[in-house]
CSV table of C-alpha atoms and ligand atoms in Angstrom, one decimal:
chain,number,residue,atom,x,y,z
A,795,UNK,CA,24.1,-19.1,-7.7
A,796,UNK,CA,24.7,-16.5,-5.0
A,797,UNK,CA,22.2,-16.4,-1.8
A,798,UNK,CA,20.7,-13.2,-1.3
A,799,UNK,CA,19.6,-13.2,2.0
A,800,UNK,CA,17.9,-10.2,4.4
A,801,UNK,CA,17.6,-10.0,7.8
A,802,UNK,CA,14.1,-8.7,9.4
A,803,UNK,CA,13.1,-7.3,12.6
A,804,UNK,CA,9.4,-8.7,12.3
A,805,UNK,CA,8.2,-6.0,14.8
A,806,UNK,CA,9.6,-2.7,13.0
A,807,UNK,CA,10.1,-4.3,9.5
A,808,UNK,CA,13.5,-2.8,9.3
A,809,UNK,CA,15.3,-5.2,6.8
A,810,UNK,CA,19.4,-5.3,6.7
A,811,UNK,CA,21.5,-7.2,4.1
A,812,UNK,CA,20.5,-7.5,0.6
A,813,UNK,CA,17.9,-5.0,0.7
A,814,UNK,CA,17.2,-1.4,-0.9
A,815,UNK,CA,14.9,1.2,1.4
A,816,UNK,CA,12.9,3.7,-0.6
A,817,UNK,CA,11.2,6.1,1.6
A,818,UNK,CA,7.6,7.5,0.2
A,819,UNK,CA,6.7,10.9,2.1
A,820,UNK,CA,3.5,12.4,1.3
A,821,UNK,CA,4.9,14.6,-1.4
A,822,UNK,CA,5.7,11.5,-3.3
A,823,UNK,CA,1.9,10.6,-3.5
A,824,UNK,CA,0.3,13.9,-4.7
A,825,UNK,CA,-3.5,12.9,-5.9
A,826,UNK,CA,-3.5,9.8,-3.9
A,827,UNK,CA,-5.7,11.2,-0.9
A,828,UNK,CA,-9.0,12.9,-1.4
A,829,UNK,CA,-9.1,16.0,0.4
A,830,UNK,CA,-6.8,18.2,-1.9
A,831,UNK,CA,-6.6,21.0,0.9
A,832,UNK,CA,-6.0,19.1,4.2
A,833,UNK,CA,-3.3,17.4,1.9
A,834,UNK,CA,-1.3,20.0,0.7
A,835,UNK,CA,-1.2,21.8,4.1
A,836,UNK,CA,0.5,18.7,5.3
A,837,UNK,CA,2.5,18.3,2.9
A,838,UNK,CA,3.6,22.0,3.1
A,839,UNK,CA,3.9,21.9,6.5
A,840,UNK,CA,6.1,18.8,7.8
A,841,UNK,CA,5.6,16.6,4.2
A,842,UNK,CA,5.6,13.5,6.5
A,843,UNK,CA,7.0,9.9,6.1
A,844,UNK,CA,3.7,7.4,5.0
A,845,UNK,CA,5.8,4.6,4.4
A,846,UNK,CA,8.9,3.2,3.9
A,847,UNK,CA,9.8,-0.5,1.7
A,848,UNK,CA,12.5,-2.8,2.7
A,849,UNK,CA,13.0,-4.8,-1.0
A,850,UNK,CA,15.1,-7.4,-1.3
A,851,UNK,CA,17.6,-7.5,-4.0
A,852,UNK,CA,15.9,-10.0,-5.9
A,853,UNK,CA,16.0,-9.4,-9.3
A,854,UNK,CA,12.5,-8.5,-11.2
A,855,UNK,CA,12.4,-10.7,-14.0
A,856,UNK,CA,10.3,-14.1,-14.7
A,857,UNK,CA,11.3,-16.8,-12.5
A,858,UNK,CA,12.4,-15.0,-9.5
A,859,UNK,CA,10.5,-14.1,-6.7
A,860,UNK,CA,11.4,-10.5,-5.1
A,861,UNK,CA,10.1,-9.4,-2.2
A,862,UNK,CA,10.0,-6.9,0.8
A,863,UNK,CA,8.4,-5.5,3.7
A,864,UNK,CA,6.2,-2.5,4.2
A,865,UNK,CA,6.0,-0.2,7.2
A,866,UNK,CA,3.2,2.6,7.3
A,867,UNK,CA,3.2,4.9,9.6
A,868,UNK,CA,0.3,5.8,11.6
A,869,UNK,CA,-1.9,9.1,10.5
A,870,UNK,CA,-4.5,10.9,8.4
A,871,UNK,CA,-4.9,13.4,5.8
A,872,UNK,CA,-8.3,15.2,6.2
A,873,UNK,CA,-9.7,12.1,8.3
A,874,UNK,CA,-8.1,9.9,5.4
A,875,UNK,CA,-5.7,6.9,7.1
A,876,UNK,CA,-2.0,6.6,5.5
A,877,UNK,CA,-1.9,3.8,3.2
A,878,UNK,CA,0.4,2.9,0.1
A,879,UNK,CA,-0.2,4.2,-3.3
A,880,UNK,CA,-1.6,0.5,-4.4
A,881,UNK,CA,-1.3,-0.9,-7.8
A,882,UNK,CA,-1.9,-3.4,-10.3
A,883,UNK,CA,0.8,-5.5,-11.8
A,884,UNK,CA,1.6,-4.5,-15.6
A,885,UNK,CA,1.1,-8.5,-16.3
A,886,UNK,CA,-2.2,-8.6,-14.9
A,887,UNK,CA,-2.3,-12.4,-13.9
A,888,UNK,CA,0.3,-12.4,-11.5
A,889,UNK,CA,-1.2,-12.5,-8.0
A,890,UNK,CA,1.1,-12.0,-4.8
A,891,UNK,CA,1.2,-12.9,-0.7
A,892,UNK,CA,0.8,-10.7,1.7
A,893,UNK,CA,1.6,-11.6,5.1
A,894,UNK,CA,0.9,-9.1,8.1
A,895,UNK,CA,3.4,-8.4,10.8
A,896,UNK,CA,2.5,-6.0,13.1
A,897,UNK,CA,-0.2,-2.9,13.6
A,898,UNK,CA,-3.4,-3.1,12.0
A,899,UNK,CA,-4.0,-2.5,8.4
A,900,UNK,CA,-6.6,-2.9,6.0
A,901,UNK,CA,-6.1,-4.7,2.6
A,902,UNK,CA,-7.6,-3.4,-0.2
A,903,UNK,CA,-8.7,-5.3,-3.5
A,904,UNK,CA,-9.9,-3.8,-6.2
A,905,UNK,CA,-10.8,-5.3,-10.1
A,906,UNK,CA,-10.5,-3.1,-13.0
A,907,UNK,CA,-14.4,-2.5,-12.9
A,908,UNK,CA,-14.3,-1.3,-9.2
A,909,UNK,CA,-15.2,-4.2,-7.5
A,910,UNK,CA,-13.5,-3.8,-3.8
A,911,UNK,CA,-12.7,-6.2,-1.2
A,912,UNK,CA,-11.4,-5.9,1.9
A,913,UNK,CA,-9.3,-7.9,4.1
A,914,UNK,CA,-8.2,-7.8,8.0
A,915,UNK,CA,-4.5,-7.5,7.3
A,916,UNK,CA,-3.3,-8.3,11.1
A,917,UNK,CA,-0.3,-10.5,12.4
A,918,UNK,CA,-0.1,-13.6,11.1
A,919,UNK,CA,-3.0,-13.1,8.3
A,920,UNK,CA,-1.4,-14.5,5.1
A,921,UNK,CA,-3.9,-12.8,2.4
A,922,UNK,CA,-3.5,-13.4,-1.3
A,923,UNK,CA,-3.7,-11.3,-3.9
A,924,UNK,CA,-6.1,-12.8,-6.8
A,925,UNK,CA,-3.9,-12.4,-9.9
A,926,UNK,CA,-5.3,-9.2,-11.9
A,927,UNK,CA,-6.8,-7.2,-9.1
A,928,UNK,CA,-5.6,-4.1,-7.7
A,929,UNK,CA,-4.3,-3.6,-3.9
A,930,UNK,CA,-3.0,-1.1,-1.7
A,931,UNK,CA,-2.6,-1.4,2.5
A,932,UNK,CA,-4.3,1.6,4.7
A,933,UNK,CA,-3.1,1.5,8.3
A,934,UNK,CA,-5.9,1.6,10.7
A,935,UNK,CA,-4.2,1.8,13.8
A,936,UNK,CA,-2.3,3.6,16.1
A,937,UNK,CA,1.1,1.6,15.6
A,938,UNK,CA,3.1,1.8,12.4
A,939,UNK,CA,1.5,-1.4,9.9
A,940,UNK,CA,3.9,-3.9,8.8
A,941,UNK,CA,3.9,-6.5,6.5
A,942,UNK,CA,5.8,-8.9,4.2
A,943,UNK,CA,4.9,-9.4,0.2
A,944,UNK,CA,6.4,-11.5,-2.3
A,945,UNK,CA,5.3,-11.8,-5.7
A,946,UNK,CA,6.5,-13.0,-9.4
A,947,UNK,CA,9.5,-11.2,-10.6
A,948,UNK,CA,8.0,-10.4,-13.9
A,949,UNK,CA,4.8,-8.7,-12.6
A,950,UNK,CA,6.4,-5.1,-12.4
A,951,UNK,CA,4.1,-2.4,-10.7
A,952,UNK,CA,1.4,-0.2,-13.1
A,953,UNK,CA,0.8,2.7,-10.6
A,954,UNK,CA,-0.5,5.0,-13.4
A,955,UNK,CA,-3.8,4.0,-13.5
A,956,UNK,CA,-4.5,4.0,-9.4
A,957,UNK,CA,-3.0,7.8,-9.8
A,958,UNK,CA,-5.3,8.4,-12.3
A,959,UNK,CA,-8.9,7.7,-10.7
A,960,UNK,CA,-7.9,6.0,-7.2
A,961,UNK,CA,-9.6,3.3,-5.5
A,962,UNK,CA,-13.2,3.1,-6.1
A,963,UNK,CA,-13.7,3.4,-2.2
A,964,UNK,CA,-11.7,5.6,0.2
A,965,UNK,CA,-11.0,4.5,4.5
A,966,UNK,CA,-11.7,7.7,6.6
A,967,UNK,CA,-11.5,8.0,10.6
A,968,UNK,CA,-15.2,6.9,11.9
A,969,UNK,CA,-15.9,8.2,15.2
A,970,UNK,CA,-16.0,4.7,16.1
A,971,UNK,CA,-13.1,3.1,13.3
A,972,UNK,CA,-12.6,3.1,9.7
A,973,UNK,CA,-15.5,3.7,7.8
A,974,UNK,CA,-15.1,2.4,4.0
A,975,UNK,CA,-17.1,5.4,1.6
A,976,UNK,CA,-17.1,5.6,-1.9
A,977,UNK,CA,-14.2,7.9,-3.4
A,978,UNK,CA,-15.3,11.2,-4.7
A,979,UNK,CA,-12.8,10.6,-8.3
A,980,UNK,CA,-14.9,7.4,-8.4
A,981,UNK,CA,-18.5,8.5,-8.0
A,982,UNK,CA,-17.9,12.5,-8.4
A,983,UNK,CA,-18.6,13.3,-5.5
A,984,UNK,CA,-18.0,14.1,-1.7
A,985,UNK,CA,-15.9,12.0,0.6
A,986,UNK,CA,-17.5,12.7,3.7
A,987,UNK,CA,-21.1,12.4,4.4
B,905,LIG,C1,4.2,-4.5,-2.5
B,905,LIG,C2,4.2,-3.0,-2.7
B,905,LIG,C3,4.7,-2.3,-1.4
B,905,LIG,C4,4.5,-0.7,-1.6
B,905,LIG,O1,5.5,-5.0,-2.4
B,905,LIG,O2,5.0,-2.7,-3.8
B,905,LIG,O3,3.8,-2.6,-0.4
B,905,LIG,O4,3.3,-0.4,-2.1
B,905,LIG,P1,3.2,0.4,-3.5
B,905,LIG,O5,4.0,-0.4,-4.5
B,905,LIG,O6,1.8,0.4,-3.9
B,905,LIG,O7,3.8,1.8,-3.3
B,905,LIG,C5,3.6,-5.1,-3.8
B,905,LIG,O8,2.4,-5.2,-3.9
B,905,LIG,N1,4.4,-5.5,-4.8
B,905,LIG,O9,3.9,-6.0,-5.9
B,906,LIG,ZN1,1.9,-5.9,-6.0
């Protein structure tokens, strides 16, 4: 046995030690947002960092238990908050913990027929993810979101059907907070009222 062990700053979610950082800017998550034009002139223009993920070293086979923290960075993309791409787990019945840090985010559930739920993912909030449902963090707030997952090693991460048709319901800035509205690739229609 060797210990893997990380170090992290609980307030930035910066992880040293046994850990890997992969960087996603908003070029890495072309179709994820739902205002085509407002994204590409982002992207084209500064292609921004949305988040960044601290993963442990752990390896991702059955029995272990790798895990990582996430830090969005505030912002929006036609009134559309930064989030992560969100996923389901290849072995669908493998659920996972999420535990907020720091900032304000929003989790997002979703089943396979569109279902959605949503959770206040603030400091301290444990929130688990029900094995076989989709989920993906949008940060709501003005600070980067940070939070800690873990989850069974032999779950692995099936992005391409999030890619394909997104979540069923998209966060946009409210003039008074995030307003939840059905996605256009969803319902085939228009984001914004
Ligand atoms: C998390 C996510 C992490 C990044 O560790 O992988 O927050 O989000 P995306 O994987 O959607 O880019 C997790 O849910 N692992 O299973
Ligand atoms: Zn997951």
């Amino acid at each position: 046995m060797s210990a893997l062990q990380t170090l992290y700053d609980l307030r930035t979610g910066a992880g040293t030690g046994d850990v890997v950082r992969v960087v996603r800017t908003l070029a890495d998550m072309d179709g994820h947002f739902a205002d085509p034009e407002a994204y590409q002139a982002a992207r084209d223009a500064h292609n921004p960092v949305v988040y960044e993920v601290f993963w442990s070293t752990v390896p991702e086979a059955e029995g272990e238990v790798p895990y990582c923290t996430t830090v969005i960075q505030p912002g929006v993309v036609g009134g559309e908050y930064f989030m992560t791409k969100g996923h389901f787990h290849s072995k669908r019945m493998t659920g996972e913990v999420y535990l907020g840090l720091s900032g304000s985010g929003l989790l997002l559930l979703m089943d396979e027929g569109g279902v959605l739920e949503v959770v206040n993912l603030n400091p301290g909030v444990a929130a688990y993810v029900t094995p076989g449902w989709a989920h993906r963090v949008v940060n709501v707030g003005r600070e980067p979101c940070v939070f800690f997952a873990a989850y069974p090693g032999d779950a692995g991460h099936d992005y391409g059907s999030i890619a394909e048709r997104g979540f069923s319901q998209v966060v946009l800035q409210g003039p008074v907070g995030p307003e939840l509205l059905p996605s256009p690739r969803w319902h085939g229609g228009k984001a914004k009222p």
